[in-house]
Tab-separated table of C-alpha atoms in Angstrom:
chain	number	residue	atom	x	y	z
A	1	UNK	CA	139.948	43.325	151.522
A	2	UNK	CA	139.650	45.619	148.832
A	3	UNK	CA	142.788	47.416	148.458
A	4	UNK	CA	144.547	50.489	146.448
A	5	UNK	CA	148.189	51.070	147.180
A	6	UNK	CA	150.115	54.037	145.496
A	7	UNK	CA	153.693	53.870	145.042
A	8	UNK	CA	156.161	55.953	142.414
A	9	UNK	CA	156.357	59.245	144.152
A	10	UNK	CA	159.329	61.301	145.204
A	11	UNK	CA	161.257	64.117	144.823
A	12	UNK	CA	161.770	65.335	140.898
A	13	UNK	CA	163.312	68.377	139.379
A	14	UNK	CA	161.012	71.405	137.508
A	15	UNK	CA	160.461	70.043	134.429
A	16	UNK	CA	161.140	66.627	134.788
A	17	UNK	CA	159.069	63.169	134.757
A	18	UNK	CA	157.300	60.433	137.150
A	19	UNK	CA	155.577	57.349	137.211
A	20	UNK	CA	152.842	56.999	139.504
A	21	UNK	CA	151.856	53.513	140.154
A	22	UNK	CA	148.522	52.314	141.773
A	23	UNK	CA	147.921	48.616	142.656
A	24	UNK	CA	144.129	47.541	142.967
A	25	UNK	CA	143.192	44.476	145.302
A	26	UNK	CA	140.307	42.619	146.252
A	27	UNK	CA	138.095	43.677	143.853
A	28	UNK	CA	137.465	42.856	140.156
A	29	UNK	CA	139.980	46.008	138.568
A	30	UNK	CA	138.494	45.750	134.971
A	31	UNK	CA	134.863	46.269	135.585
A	32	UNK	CA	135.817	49.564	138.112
A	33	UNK	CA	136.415	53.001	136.639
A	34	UNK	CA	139.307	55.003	138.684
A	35	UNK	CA	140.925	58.229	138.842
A	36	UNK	CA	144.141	60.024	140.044
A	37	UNK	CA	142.593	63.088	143.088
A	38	UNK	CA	145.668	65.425	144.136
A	39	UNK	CA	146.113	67.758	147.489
A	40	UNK	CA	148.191	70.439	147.617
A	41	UNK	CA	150.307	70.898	150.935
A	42	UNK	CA	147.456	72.184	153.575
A	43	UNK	CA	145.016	72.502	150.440
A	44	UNK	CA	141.816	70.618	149.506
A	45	UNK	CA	141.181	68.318	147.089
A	46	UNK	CA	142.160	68.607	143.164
A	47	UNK	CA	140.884	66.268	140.688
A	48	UNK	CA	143.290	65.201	138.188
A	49	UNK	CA	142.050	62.171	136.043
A	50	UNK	CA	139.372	59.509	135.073
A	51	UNK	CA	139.570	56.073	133.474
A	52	UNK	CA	137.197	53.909	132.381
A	53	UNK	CA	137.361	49.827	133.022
A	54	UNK	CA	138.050	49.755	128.678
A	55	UNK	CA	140.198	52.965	128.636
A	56	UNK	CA	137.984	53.978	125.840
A	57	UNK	CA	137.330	57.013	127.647
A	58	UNK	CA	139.149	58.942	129.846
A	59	UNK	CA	139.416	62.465	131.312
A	60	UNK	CA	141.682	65.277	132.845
A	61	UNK	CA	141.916	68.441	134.544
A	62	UNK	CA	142.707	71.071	132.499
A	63	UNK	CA	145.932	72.198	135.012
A	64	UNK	CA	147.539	68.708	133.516
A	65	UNK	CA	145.967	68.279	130.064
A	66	UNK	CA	148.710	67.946	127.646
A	67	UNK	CA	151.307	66.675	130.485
A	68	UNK	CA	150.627	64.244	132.431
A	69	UNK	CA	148.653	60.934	130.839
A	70	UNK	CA	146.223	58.425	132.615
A	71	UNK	CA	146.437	54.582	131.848
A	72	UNK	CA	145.857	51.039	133.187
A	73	UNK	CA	146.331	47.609	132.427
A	74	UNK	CA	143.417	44.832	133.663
A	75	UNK	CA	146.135	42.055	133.942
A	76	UNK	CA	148.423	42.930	136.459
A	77	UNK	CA	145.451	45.522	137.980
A	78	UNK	CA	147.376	48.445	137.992
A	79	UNK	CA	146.472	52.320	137.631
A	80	UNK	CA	149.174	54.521	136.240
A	81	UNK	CA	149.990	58.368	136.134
A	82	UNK	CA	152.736	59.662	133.563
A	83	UNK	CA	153.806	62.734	134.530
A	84	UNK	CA	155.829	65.044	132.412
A	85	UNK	CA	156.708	68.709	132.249
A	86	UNK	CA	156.601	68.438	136.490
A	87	UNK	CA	155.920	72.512	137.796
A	88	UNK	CA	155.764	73.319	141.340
A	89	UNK	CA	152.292	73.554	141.440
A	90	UNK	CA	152.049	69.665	140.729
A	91	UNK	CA	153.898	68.799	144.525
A	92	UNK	CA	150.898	67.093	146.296
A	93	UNK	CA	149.444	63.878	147.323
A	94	UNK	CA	148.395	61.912	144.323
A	95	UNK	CA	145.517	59.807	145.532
A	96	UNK	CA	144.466	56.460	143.309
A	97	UNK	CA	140.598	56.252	143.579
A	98	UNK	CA	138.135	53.601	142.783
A	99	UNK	CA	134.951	55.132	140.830
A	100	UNK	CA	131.646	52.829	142.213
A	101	UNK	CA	129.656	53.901	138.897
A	102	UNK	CA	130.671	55.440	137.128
A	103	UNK	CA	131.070	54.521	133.481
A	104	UNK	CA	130.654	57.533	130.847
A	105	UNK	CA	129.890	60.218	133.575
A	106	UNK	CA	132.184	60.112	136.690
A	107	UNK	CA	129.953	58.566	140.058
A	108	UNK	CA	131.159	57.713	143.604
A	109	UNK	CA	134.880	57.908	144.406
A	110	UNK	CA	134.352	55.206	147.270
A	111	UNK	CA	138.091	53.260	147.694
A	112	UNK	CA	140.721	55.964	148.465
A	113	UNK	CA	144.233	55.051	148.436
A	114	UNK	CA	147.062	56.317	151.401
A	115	UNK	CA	148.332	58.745	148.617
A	116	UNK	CA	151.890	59.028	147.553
A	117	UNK	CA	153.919	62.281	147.469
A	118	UNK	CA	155.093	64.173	144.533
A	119	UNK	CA	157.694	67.045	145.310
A	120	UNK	CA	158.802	69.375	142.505
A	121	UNK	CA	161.433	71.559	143.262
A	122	UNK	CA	165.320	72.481	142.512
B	1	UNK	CA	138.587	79.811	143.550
B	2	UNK	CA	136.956	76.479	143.433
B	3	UNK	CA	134.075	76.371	140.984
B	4	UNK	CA	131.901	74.992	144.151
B	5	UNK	CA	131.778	77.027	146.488
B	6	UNK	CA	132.039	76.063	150.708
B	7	UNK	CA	132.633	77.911	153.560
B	8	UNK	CA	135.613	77.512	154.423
B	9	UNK	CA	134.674	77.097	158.458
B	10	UNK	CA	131.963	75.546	160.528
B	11	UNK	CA	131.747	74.636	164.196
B	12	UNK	CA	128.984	73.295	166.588
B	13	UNK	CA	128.720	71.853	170.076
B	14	UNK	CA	128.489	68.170	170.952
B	15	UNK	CA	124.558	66.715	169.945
B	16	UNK	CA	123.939	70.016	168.077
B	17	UNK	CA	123.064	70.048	164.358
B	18	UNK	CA	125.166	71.840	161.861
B	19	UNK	CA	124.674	72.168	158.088
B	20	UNK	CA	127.479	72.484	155.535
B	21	UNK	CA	126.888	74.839	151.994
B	22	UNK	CA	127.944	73.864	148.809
B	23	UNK	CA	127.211	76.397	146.041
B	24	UNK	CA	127.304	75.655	142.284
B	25	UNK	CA	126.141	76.117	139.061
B	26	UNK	CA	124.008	74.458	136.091
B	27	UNK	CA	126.846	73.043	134.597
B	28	UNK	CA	127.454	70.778	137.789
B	29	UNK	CA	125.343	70.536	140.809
B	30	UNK	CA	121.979	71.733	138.827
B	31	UNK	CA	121.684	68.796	136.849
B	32	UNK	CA	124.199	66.436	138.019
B	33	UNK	CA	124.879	64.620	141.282
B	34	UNK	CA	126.535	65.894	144.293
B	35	UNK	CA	129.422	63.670	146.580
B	36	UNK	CA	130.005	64.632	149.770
B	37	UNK	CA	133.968	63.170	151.753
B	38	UNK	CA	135.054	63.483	155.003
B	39	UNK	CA	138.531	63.563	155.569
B	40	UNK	CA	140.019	63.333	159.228
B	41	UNK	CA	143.471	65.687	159.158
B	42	UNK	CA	146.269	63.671	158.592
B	43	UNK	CA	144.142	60.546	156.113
B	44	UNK	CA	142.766	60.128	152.869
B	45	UNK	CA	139.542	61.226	152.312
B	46	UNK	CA	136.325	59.156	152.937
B	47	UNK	CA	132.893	58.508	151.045
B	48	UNK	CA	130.461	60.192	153.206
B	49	UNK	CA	127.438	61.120	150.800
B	50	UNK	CA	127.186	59.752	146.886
B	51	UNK	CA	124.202	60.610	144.101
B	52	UNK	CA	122.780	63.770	146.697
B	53	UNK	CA	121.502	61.704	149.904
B	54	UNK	CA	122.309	58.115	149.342
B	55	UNK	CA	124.865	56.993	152.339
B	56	UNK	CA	127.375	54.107	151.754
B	57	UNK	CA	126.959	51.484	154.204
B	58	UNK	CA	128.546	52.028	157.742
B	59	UNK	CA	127.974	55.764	157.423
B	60	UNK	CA	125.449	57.055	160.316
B	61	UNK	CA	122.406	58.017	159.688
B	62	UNK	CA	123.378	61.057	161.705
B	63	UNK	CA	124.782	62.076	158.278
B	64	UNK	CA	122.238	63.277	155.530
B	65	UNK	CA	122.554	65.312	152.132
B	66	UNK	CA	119.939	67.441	150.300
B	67	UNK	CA	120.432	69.523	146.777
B	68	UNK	CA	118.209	72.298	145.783
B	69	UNK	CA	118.341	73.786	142.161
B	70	UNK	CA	122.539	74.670	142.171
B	71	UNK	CA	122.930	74.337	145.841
B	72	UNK	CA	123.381	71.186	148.153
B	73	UNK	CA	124.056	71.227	152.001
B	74	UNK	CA	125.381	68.783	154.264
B	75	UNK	CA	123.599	67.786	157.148
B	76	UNK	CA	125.444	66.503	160.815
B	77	UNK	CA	123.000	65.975	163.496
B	78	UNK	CA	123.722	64.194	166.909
B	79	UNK	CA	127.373	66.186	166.935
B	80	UNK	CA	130.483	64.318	167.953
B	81	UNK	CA	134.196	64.925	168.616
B	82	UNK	CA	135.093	62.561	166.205
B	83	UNK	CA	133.071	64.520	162.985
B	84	UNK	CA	135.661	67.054	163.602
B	85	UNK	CA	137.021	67.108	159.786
B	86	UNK	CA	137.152	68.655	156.602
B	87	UNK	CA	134.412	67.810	154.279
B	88	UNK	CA	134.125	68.357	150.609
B	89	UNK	CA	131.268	68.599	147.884
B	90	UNK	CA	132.322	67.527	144.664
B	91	UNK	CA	130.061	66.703	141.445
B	92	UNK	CA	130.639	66.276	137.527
B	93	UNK	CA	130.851	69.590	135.852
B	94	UNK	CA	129.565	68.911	132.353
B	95	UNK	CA	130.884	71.956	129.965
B	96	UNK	CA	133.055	71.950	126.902
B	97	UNK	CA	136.577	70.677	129.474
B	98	UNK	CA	134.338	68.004	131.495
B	99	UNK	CA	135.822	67.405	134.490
B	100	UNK	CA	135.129	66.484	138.470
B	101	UNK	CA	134.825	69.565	140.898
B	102	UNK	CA	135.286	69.611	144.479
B	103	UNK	CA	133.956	72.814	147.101
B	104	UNK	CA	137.277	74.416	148.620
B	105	UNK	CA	136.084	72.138	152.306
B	106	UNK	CA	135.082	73.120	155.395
B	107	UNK	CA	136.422	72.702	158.213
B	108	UNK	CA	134.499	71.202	161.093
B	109	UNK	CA	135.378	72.209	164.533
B	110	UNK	CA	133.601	70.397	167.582
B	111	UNK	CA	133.574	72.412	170.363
């Protein structure tokens, strides 16, 4: 069964750092780009971040450029999110999400995580 | 202010037909492809509609997409209860900051 489980979220302070953490089953992880989707409390859908199968290229929103930094490693199939300078606005659902296509150009987002939650507050 | 732009409501009877907007520009939807996800309240979102009107398998054919110039609509014929959900456009917005876009969604009420 392909498989994407999030895990790292939590409660953090303004300003501070997480580690999001998405393991990838049933499904060959290094030939799959992915991304990192985000939703807001009773909001819609936020893009955050792309990754491509070589990590030669990757992509961000410009709300988290600067702060928060995509990676993965093929070995032990996992998708991370590094998350620094944490603002209120970040608290959401961070969705891992499998790319069908897409290589260069982002394609079909077509395995969706559960989602973990991020909370930023004091 | 999403840079594609939804309504933010829709509704429709049981068996009728209703069409979802997505409005865009020619840095995305004009010259790239258009996604369409479903997501039920409450559960991540689902693949509904990829590259304008292809369908992933196990998605009714009830379900069709169509893009004209920088607009694309979402089509649900054959109504049910159980298409009650927000749905979202998205598509690659090629500019200087490339980046994925999604509408705002609309939410589907079945009466």
């Amino acid at each position: 069964e392909v498989q994407l489980v999030e895990s790292g979220g939590g409660l953090v302070q303004p300003g501070g750092s997480l580690r999001l953490s998405c393991a990838a089953s049933g499904f060959t992880f290094n030939t799959y780009s992915m991304h990192w989707v985000r939703q807001a409390p009773g909001k819609g859908l936020e893009w955050v971040s792309y990754i491509i199968g070589s990590s030669r290229t990757i992509y961000y929103a410009d709300s988290v450029k600067g702060r928060f930094t995509v990676s993965r490693d093929n070995v032990k199939n996992s998708l991370y999110l590094q998350m620094n300078s944490l603002r209120a606005e970040d608290t959401a659902i961070y969705y891992c999400v499998r790319d069908f296509y897409g290589d260069y150009v982002p394609d079909a987002l077509d395995i969706w995580g559960q989602g973990t939650m991020v909370t930023v507050s004091s | 202010q999403s840079v594609l732009t939804q309504p933010p409501s829709a509704s429709g009877t049981p068996g009728q037909r209703v069409t979802i907007s997505c409005s865009g520009s020619s840095s995305n939807i004009e010259r790239n492809y258009v996604y369409w996800y479903q997501q039920v309240p409450g559960t991540a979102p689902k693949l509904l509609i990829y590259r304008d009107n292809q369908r992933p398998s196990g998605v009714p054919d009830r379900f069709s997409g169509s893009k004209s110039g920088a607009s694309a609509s979402l089509a649900i014929s054959g109504l049910r209860s159980e298409d009650e959900a927000d749905y979202y456009c998205a598509a690659w917005h090629d500019s200087l900051s490339a980046h994925v876009v999604f509408g705002g969604g609309t939410k589907l009420t079945v009466l």
